[in-house]
Coordinates of N, CA, C and O in Angstrom, one line a residue:
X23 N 212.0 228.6 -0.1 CA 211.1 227.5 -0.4 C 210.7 226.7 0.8 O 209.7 226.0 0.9
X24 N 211.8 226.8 1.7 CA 211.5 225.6 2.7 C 210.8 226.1 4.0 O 210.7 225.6 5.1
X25 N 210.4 227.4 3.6 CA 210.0 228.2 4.8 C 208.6 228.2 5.2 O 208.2 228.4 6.3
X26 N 207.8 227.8 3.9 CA 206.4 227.5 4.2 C 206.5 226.0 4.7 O 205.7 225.7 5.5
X27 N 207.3 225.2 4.5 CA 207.0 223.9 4.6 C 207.3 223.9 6.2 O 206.7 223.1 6.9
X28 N 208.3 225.0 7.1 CA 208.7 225.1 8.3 C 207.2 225.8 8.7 O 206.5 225.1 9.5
X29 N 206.8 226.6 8.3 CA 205.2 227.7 9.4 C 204.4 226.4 9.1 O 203.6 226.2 10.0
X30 N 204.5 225.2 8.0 CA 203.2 224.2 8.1 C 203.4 223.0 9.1 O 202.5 222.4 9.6
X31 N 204.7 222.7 9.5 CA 205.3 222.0 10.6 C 205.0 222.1 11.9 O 204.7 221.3 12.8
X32 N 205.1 223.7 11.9 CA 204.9 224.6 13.3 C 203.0 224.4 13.6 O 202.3 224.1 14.6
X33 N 203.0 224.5 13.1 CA 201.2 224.2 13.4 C 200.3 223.1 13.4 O 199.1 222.9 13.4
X34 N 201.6 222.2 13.4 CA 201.2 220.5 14.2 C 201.9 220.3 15.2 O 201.4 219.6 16.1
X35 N 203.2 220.8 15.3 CA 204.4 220.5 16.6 C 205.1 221.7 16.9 O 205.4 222.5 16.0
X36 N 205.2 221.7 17.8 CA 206.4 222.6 18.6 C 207.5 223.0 18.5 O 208.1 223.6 19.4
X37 N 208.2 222.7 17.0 CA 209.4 222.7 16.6 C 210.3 223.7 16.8 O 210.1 224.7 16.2
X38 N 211.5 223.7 17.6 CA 212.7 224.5 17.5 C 213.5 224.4 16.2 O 213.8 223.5 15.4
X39 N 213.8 225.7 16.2 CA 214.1 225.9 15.1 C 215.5 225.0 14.4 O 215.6 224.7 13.3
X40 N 216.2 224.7 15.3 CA 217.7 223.3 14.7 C 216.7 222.0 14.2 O 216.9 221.7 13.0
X41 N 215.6 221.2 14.7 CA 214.5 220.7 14.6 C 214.6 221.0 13.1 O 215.0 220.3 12.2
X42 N 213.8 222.4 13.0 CA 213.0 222.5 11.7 C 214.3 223.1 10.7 O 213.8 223.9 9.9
X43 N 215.4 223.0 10.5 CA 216.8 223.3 9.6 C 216.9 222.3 9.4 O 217.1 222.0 8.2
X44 N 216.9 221.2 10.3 CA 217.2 219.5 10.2 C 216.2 218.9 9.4 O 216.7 218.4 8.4
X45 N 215.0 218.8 9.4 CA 213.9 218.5 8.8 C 214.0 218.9 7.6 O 214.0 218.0 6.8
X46 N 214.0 220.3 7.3 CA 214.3 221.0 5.8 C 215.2 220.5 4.9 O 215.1 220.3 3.7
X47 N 216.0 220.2 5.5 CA 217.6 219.7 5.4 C 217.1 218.5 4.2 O 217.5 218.6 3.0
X48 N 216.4 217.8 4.7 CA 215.9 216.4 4.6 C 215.0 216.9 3.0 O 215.1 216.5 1.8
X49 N 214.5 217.7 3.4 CA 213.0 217.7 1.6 C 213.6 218.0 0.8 O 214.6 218.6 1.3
X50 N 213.7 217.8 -0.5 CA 214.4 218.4 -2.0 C 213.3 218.7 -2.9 O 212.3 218.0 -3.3
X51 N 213.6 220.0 -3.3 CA 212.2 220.6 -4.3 C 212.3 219.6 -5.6 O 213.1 218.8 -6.1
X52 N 211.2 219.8 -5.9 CA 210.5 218.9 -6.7 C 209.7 219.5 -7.8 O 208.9 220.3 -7.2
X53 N 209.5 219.5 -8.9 CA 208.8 220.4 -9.9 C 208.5 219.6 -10.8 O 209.3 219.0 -11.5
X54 N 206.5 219.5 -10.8 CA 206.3 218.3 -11.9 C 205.2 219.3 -12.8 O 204.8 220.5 -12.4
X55 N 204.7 218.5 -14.1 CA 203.9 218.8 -14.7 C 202.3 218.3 -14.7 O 202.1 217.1 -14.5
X56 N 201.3 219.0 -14.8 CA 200.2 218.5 -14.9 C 199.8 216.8 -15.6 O 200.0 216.5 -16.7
X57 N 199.3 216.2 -14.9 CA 199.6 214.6 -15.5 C 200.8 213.9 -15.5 O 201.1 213.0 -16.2
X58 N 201.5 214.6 -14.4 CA 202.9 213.5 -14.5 C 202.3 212.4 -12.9 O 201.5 212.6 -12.0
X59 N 203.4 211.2 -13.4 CA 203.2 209.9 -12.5 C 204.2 210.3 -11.4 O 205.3 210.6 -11.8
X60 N 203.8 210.4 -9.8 CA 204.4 210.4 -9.1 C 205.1 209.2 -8.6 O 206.2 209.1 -8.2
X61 N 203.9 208.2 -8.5 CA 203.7 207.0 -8.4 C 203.3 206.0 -9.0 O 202.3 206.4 -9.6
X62 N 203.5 204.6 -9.4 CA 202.5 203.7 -10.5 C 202.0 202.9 -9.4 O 202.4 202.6 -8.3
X63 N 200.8 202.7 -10.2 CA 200.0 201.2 -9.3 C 201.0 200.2 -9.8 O 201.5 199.9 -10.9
X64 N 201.4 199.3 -8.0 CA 202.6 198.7 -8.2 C 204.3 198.6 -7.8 O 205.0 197.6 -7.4
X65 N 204.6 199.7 -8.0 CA 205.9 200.5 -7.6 C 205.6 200.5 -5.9 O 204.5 200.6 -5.4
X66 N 206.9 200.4 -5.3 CA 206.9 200.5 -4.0 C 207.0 202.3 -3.5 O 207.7 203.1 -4.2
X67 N 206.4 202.7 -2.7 CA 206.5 204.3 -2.6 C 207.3 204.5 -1.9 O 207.4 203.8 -0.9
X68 N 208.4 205.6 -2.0 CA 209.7 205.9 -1.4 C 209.8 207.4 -1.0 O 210.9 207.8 -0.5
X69 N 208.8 208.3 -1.2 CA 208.8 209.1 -0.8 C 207.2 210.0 -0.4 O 206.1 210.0 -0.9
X70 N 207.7 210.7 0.7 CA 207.0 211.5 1.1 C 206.7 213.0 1.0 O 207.6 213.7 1.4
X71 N 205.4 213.5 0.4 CA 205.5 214.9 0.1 C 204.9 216.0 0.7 O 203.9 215.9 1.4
X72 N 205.6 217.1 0.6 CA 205.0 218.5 0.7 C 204.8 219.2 -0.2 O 205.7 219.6 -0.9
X73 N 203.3 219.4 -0.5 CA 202.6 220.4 -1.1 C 203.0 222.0 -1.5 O 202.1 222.8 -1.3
X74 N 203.7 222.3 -1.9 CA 204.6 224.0 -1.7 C 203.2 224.6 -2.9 O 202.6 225.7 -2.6
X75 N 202.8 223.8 -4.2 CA 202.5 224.9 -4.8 C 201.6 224.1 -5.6 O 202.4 223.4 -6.3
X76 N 200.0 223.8 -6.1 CA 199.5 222.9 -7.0 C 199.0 221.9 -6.3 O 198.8 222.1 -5.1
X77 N 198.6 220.6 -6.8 CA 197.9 219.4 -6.3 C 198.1 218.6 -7.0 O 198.4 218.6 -8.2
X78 N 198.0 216.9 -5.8 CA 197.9 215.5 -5.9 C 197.2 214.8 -5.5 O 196.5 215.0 -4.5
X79 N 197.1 213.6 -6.4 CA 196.3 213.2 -5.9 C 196.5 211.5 -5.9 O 197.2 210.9 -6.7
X80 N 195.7 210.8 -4.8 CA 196.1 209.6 -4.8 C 194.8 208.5 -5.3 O 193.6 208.7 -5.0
X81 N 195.3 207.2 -5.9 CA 193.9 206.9 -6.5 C 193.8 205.2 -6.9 O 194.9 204.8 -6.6
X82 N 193.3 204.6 -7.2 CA 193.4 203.3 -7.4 C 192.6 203.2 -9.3 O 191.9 204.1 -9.7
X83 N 192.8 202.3 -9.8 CA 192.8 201.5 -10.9 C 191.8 200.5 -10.7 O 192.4 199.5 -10.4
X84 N 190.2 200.2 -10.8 CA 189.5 199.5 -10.6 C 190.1 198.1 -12.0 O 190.8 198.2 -13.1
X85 N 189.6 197.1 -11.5 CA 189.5 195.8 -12.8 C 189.0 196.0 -13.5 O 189.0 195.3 -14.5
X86 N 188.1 197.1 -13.3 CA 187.2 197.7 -15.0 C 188.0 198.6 -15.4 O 187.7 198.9 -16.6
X87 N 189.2 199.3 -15.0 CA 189.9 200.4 -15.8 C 189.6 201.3 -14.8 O 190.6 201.6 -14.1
X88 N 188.4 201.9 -14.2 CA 188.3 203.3 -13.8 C 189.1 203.4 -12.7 O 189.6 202.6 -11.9
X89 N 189.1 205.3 -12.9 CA 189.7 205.7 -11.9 C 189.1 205.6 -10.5 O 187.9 205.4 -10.6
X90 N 189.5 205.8 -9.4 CA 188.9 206.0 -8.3 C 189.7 207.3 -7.7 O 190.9 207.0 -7.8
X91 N 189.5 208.4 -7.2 CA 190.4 209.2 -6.4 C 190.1 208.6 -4.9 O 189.0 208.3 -4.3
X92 N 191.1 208.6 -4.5 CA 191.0 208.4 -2.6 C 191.3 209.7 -1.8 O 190.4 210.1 -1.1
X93 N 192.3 210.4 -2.0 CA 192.7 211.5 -1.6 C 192.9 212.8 -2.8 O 192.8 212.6 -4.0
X94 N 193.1 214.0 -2.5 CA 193.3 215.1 -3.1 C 194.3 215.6 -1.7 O 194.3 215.4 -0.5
X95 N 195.0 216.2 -2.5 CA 196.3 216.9 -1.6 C 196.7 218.1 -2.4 O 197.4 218.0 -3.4
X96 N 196.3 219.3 -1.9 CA 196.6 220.7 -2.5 C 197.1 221.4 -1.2 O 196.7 221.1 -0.1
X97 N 198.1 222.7 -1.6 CA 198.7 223.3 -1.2 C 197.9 224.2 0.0 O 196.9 224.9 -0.2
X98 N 198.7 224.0 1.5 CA 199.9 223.6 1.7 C 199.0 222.2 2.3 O 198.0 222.3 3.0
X99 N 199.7 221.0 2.0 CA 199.4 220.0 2.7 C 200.5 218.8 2.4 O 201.5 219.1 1.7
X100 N 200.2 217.4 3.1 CA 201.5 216.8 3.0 C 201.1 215.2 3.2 O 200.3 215.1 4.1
X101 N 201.4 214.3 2.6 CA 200.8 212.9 2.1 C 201.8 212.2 0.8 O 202.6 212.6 0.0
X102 N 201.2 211.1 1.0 CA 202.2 210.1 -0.1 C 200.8 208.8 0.4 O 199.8 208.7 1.1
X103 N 201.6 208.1 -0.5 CA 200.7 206.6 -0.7 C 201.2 206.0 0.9 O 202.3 205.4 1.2
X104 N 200.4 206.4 1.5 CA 201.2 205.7 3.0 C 200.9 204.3 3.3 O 201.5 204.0 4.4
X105 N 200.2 203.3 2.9 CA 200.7 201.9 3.0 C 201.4 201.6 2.6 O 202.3 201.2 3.4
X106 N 201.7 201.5 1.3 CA 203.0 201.0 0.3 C 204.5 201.9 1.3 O 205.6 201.3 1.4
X107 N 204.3 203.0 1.8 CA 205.3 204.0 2.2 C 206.0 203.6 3.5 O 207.2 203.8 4.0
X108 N 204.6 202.7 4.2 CA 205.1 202.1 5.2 C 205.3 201.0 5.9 O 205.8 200.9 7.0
X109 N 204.9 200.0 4.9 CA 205.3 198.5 4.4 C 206.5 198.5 3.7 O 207.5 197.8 4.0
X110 N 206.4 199.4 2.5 CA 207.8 199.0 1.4 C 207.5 197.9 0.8 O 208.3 197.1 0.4
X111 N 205.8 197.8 0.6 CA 205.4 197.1 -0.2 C 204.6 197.6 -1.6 O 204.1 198.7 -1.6
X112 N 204.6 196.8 -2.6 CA 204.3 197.5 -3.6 C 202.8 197.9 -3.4 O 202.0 197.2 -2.9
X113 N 202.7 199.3 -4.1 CA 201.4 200.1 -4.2 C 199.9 199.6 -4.7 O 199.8 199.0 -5.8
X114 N 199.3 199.8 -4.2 CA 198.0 199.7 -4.6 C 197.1 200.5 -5.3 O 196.1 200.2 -5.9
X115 N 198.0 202.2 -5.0 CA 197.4 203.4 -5.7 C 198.6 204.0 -6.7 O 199.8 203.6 -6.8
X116 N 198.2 204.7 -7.3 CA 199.2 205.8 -8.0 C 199.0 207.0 -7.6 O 197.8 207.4 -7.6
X117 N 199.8 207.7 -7.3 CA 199.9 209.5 -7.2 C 200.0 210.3 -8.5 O 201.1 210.3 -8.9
X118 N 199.1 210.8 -9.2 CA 199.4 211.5 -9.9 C 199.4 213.2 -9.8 O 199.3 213.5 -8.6
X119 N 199.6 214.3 -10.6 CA 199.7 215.5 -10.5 C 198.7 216.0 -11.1 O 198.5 215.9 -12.3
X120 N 197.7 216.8 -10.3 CA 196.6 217.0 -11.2 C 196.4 219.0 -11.6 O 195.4 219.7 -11.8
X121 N 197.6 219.4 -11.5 CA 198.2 220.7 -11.9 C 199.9 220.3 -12.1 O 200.5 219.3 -11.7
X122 N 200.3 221.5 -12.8 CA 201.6 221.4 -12.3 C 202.2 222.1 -11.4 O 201.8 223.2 -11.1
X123 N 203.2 221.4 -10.8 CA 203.2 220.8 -8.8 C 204.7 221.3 -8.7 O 205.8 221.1 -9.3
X124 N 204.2 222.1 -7.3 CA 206.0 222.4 -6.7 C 205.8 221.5 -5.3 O 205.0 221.8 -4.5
X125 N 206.8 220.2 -5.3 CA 206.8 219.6 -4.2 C 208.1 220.0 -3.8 O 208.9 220.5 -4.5
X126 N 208.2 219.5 -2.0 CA 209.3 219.1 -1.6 C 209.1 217.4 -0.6 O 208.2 217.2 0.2
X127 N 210.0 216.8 -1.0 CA 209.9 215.4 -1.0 C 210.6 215.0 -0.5 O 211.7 215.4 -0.6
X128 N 210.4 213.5 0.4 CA 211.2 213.5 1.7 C 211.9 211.8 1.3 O 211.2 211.1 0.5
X129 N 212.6 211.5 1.7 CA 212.9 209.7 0.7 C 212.3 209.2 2.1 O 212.1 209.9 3.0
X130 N 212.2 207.7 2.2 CA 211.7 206.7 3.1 C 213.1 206.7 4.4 O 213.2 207.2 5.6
X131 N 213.7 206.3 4.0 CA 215.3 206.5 4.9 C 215.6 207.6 5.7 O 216.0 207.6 6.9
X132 N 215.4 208.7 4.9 CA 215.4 210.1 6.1 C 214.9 210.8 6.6 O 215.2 211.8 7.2
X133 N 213.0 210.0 6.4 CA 211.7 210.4 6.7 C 212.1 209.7 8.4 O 212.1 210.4 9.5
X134 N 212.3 208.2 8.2 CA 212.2 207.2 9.4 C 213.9 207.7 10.4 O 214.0 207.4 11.6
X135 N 215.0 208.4 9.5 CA 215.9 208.6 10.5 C 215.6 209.4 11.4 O 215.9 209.3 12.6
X136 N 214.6 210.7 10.4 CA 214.0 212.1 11.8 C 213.4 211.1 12.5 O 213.9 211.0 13.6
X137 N 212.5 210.2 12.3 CA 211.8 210.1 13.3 C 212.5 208.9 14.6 O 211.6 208.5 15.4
X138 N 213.8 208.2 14.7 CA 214.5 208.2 15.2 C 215.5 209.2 15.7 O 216.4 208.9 16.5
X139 N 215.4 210.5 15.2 CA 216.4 211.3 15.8 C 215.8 212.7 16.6 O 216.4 213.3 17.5
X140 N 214.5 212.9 15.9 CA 214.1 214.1 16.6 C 212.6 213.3 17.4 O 212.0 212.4 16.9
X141 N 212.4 213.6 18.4 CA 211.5 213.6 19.4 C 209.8 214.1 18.3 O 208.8 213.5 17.9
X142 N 210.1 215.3 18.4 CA 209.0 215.9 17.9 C 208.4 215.9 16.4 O 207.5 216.6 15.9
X143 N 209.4 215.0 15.8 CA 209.1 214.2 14.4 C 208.0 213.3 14.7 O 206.9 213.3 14.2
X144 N 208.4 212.7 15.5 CA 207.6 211.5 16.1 C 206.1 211.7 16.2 O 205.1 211.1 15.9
X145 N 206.4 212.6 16.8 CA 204.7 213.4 17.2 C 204.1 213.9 16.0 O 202.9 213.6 15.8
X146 N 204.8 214.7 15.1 CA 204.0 215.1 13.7 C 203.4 214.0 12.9 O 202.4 214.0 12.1
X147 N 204.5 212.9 13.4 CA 204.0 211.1 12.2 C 202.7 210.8 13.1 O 201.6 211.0 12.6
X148 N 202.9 210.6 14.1 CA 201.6 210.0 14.8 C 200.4 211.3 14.3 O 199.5 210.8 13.7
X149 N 200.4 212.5 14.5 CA 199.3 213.7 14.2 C 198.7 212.8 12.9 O 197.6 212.4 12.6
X150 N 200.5 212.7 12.0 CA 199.6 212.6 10.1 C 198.8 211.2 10.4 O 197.7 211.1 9.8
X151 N 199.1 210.3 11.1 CA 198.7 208.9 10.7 C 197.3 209.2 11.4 O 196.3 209.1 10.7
X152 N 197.1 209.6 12.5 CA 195.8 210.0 12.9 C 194.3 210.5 12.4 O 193.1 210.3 12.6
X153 N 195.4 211.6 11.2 CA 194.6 212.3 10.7 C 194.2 211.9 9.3 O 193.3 212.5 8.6
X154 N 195.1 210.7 8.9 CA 195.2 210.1 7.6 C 193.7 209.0 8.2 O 192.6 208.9 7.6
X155 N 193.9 208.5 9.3 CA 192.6 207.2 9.5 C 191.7 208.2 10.3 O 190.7 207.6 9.9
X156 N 191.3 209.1 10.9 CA 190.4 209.8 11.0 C 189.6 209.8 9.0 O 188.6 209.2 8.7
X157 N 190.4 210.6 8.0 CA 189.9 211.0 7.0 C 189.4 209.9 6.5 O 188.2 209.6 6.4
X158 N 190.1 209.3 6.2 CA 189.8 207.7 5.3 C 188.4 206.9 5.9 O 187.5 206.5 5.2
X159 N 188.5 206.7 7.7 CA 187.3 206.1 8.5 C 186.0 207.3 7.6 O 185.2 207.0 6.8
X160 N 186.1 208.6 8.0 CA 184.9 209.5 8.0 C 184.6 209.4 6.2 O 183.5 209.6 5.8
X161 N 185.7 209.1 4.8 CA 185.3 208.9 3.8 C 184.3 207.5 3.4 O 183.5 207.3 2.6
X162 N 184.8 207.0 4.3 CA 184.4 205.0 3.9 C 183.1 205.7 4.7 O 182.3 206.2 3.8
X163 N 182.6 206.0 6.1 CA 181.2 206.5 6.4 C 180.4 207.0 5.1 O 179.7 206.3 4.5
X164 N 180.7 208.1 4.9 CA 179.9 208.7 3.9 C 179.6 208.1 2.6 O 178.7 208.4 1.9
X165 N 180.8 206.7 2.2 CA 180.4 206.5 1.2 C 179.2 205.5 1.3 O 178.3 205.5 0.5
X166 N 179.1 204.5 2.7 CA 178.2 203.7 2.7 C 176.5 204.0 3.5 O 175.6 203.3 3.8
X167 N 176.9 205.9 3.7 CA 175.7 206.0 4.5 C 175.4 206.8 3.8 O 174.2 206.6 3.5
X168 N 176.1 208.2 3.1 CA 175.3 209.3 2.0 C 174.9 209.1 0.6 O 175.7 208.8 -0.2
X169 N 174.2 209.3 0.4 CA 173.3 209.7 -0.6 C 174.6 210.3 -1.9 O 175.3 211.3 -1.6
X170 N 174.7 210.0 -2.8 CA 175.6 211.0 -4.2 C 175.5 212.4 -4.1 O 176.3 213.4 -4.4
X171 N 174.1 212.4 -3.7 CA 173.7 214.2 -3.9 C 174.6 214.6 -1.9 O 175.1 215.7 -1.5
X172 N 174.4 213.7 -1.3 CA 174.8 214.3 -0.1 C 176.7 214.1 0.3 O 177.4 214.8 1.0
X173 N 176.8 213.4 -0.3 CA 178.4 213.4 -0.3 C 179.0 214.6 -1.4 O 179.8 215.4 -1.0
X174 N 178.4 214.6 -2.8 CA 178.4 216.6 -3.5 C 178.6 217.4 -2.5 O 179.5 218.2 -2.2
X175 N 177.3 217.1 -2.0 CA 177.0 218.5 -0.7 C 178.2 218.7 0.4 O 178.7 219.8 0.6
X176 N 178.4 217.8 1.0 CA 179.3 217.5 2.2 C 181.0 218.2 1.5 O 181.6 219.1 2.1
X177 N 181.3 217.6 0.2 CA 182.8 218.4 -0.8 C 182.3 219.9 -0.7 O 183.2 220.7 -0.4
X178 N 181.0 220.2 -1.0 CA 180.4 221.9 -1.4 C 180.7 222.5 0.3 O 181.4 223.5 0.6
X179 N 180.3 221.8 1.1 CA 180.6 222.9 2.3 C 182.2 222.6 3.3 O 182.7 223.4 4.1
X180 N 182.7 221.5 2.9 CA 184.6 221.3 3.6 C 185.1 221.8 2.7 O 185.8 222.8 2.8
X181 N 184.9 221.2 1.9 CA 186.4 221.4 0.5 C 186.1 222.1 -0.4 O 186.1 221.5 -1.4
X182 N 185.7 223.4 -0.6 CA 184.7 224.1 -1.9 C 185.8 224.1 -3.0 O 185.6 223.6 -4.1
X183 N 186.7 224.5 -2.6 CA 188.2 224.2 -3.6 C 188.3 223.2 -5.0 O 188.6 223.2 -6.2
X184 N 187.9 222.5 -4.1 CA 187.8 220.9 -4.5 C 187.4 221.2 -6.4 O 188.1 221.3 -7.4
X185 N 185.6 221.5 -5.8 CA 184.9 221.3 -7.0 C 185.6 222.6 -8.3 O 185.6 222.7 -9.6
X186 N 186.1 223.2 -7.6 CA 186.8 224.8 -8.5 C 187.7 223.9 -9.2 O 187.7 223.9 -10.4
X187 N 188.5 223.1 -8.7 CA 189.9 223.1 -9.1 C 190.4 221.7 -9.6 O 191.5 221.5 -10.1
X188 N 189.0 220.3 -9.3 CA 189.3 219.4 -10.1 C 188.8 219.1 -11.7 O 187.8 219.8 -11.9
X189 N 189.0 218.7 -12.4 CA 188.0 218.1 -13.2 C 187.2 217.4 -12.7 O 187.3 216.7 -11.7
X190 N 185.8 217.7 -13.7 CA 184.8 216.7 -13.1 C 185.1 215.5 -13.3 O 184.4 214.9 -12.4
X191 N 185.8 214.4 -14.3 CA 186.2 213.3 -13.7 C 187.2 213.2 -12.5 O 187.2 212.1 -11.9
X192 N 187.5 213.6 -12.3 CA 188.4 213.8 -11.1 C 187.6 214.0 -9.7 O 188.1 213.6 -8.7
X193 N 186.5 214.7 -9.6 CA 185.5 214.8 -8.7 C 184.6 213.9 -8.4 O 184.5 213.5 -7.2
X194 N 183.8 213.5 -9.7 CA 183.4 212.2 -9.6 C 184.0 211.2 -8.9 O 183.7 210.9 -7.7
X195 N 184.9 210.5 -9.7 CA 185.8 209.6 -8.9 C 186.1 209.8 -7.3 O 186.2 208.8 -6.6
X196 N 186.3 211.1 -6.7 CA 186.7 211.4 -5.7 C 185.3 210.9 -4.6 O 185.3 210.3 -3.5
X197 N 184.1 211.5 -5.4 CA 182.9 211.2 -4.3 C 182.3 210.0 -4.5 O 181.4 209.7 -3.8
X198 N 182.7 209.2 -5.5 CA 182.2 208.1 -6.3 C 180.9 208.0 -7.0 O 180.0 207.2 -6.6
X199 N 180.8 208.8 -8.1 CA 179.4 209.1 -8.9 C 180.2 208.8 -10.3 O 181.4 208.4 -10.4
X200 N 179.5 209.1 -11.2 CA 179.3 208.8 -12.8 C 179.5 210.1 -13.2 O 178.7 210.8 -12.6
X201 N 180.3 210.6 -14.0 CA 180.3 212.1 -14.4 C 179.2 212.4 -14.8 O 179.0 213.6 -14.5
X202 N 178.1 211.7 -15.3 CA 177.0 212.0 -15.6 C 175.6 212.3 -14.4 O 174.6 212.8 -14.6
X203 N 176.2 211.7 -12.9 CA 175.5 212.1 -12.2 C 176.2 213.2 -11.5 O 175.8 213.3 -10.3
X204 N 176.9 214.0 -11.8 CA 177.9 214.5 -11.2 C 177.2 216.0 -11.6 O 176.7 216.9 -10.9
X205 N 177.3 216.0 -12.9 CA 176.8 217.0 -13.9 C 176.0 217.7 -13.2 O 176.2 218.7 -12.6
X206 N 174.3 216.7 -13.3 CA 173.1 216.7 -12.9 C 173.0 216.9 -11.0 O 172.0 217.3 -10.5
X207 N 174.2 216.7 -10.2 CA 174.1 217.9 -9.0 C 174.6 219.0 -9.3 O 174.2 220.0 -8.8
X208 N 175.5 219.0 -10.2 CA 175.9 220.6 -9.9 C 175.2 221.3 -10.5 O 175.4 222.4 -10.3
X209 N 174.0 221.1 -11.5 CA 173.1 221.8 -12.3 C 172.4 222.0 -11.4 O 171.9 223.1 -11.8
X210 N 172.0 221.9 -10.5 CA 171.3 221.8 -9.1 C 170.9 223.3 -8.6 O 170.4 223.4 -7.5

């Protein structure tokens, strides 16, 4: 099980193999059901995940009720609520499971020991956080410069996955439309 989570390691850092035994060492499998709470809006987040098998997703609670998706995280990939994760302050989003999910999951304490103990931990945290504000900066673009029909478009040629494998509330939310305008692109 922890062997995909080592080949997904290796292709952000350079890892030697005592490195990536040590690292493994650290994740504990995880097995949820479709619609389980990984996280609540509120709860402080204490762990960090790998994607082994299924999808997550991360999301906020508007003051009107609705959902918002921020993130999608499907296999193999690796994410948690990382403000709350790295404050240790309480959440702003919830992680839910939007299949049912084989994680392996890392706690707050032996995420921050590797990266006090191994060098090239260090380097994979900096890759994620990079790639976490790379994603989020280019989502906040699109939301204030594309068009509904062009942000569809933009999920239709990165992420085709996406539209296969969420619900369309779950898509909606993700590009920020109305299921009902949501519909009317993909009739398109």
């Amino acid at each position: 099980m922890h062997e995909n989570l080592k080949i997904f390691l290796k292709y952000f850092v350079d890892f030697d193999e005592n490195e990536l035994n040590k690292i493994a060492h650290c994740f504990k499998p995880r097995s949820v059901e479709k619609n389980a709470i990984l996280l609540s809006q509120g709860d402080v987040c204490n762990k960090f995940y790998y994607i082994q098998q299924g999808c997550i997703r991360t999301g906020f609670i508007t003051k009107e009720g609705h959902e918002k998706t921020r993130y999608v995280m499907c296999e193999p990939s690796i994410g948690t609520a990382l403000t709350s994760f790295i404050s240790k302050k309480p959440s702003f989003e919830f992680i839910d499971a939007l299949e049912n999910t084989e994680l392996l999951e890392i706690n707050h304490k032996d995420f921050y020991k590797l990266n006090d103990e191994i060098a090239n931990w260090k380097i994979f945290y900096q890759k994620i956080l990079e790639m976490a504000y790379s994603f989020q900066n280019k989502k906040i673009e699109g939301l204030v410069t594309l068009s509904a029909k062009q942000r569809y478009e933009l999920v239709l040629k990165e992420t085709p996955f996406l539209v296969q494998r969420l619900s369309n509330k779950v898509l909606a939310s993700y590009i920020d439309v109305t299921q009902e305008t949501l519909s009317r692109l993909k009739s398109r």
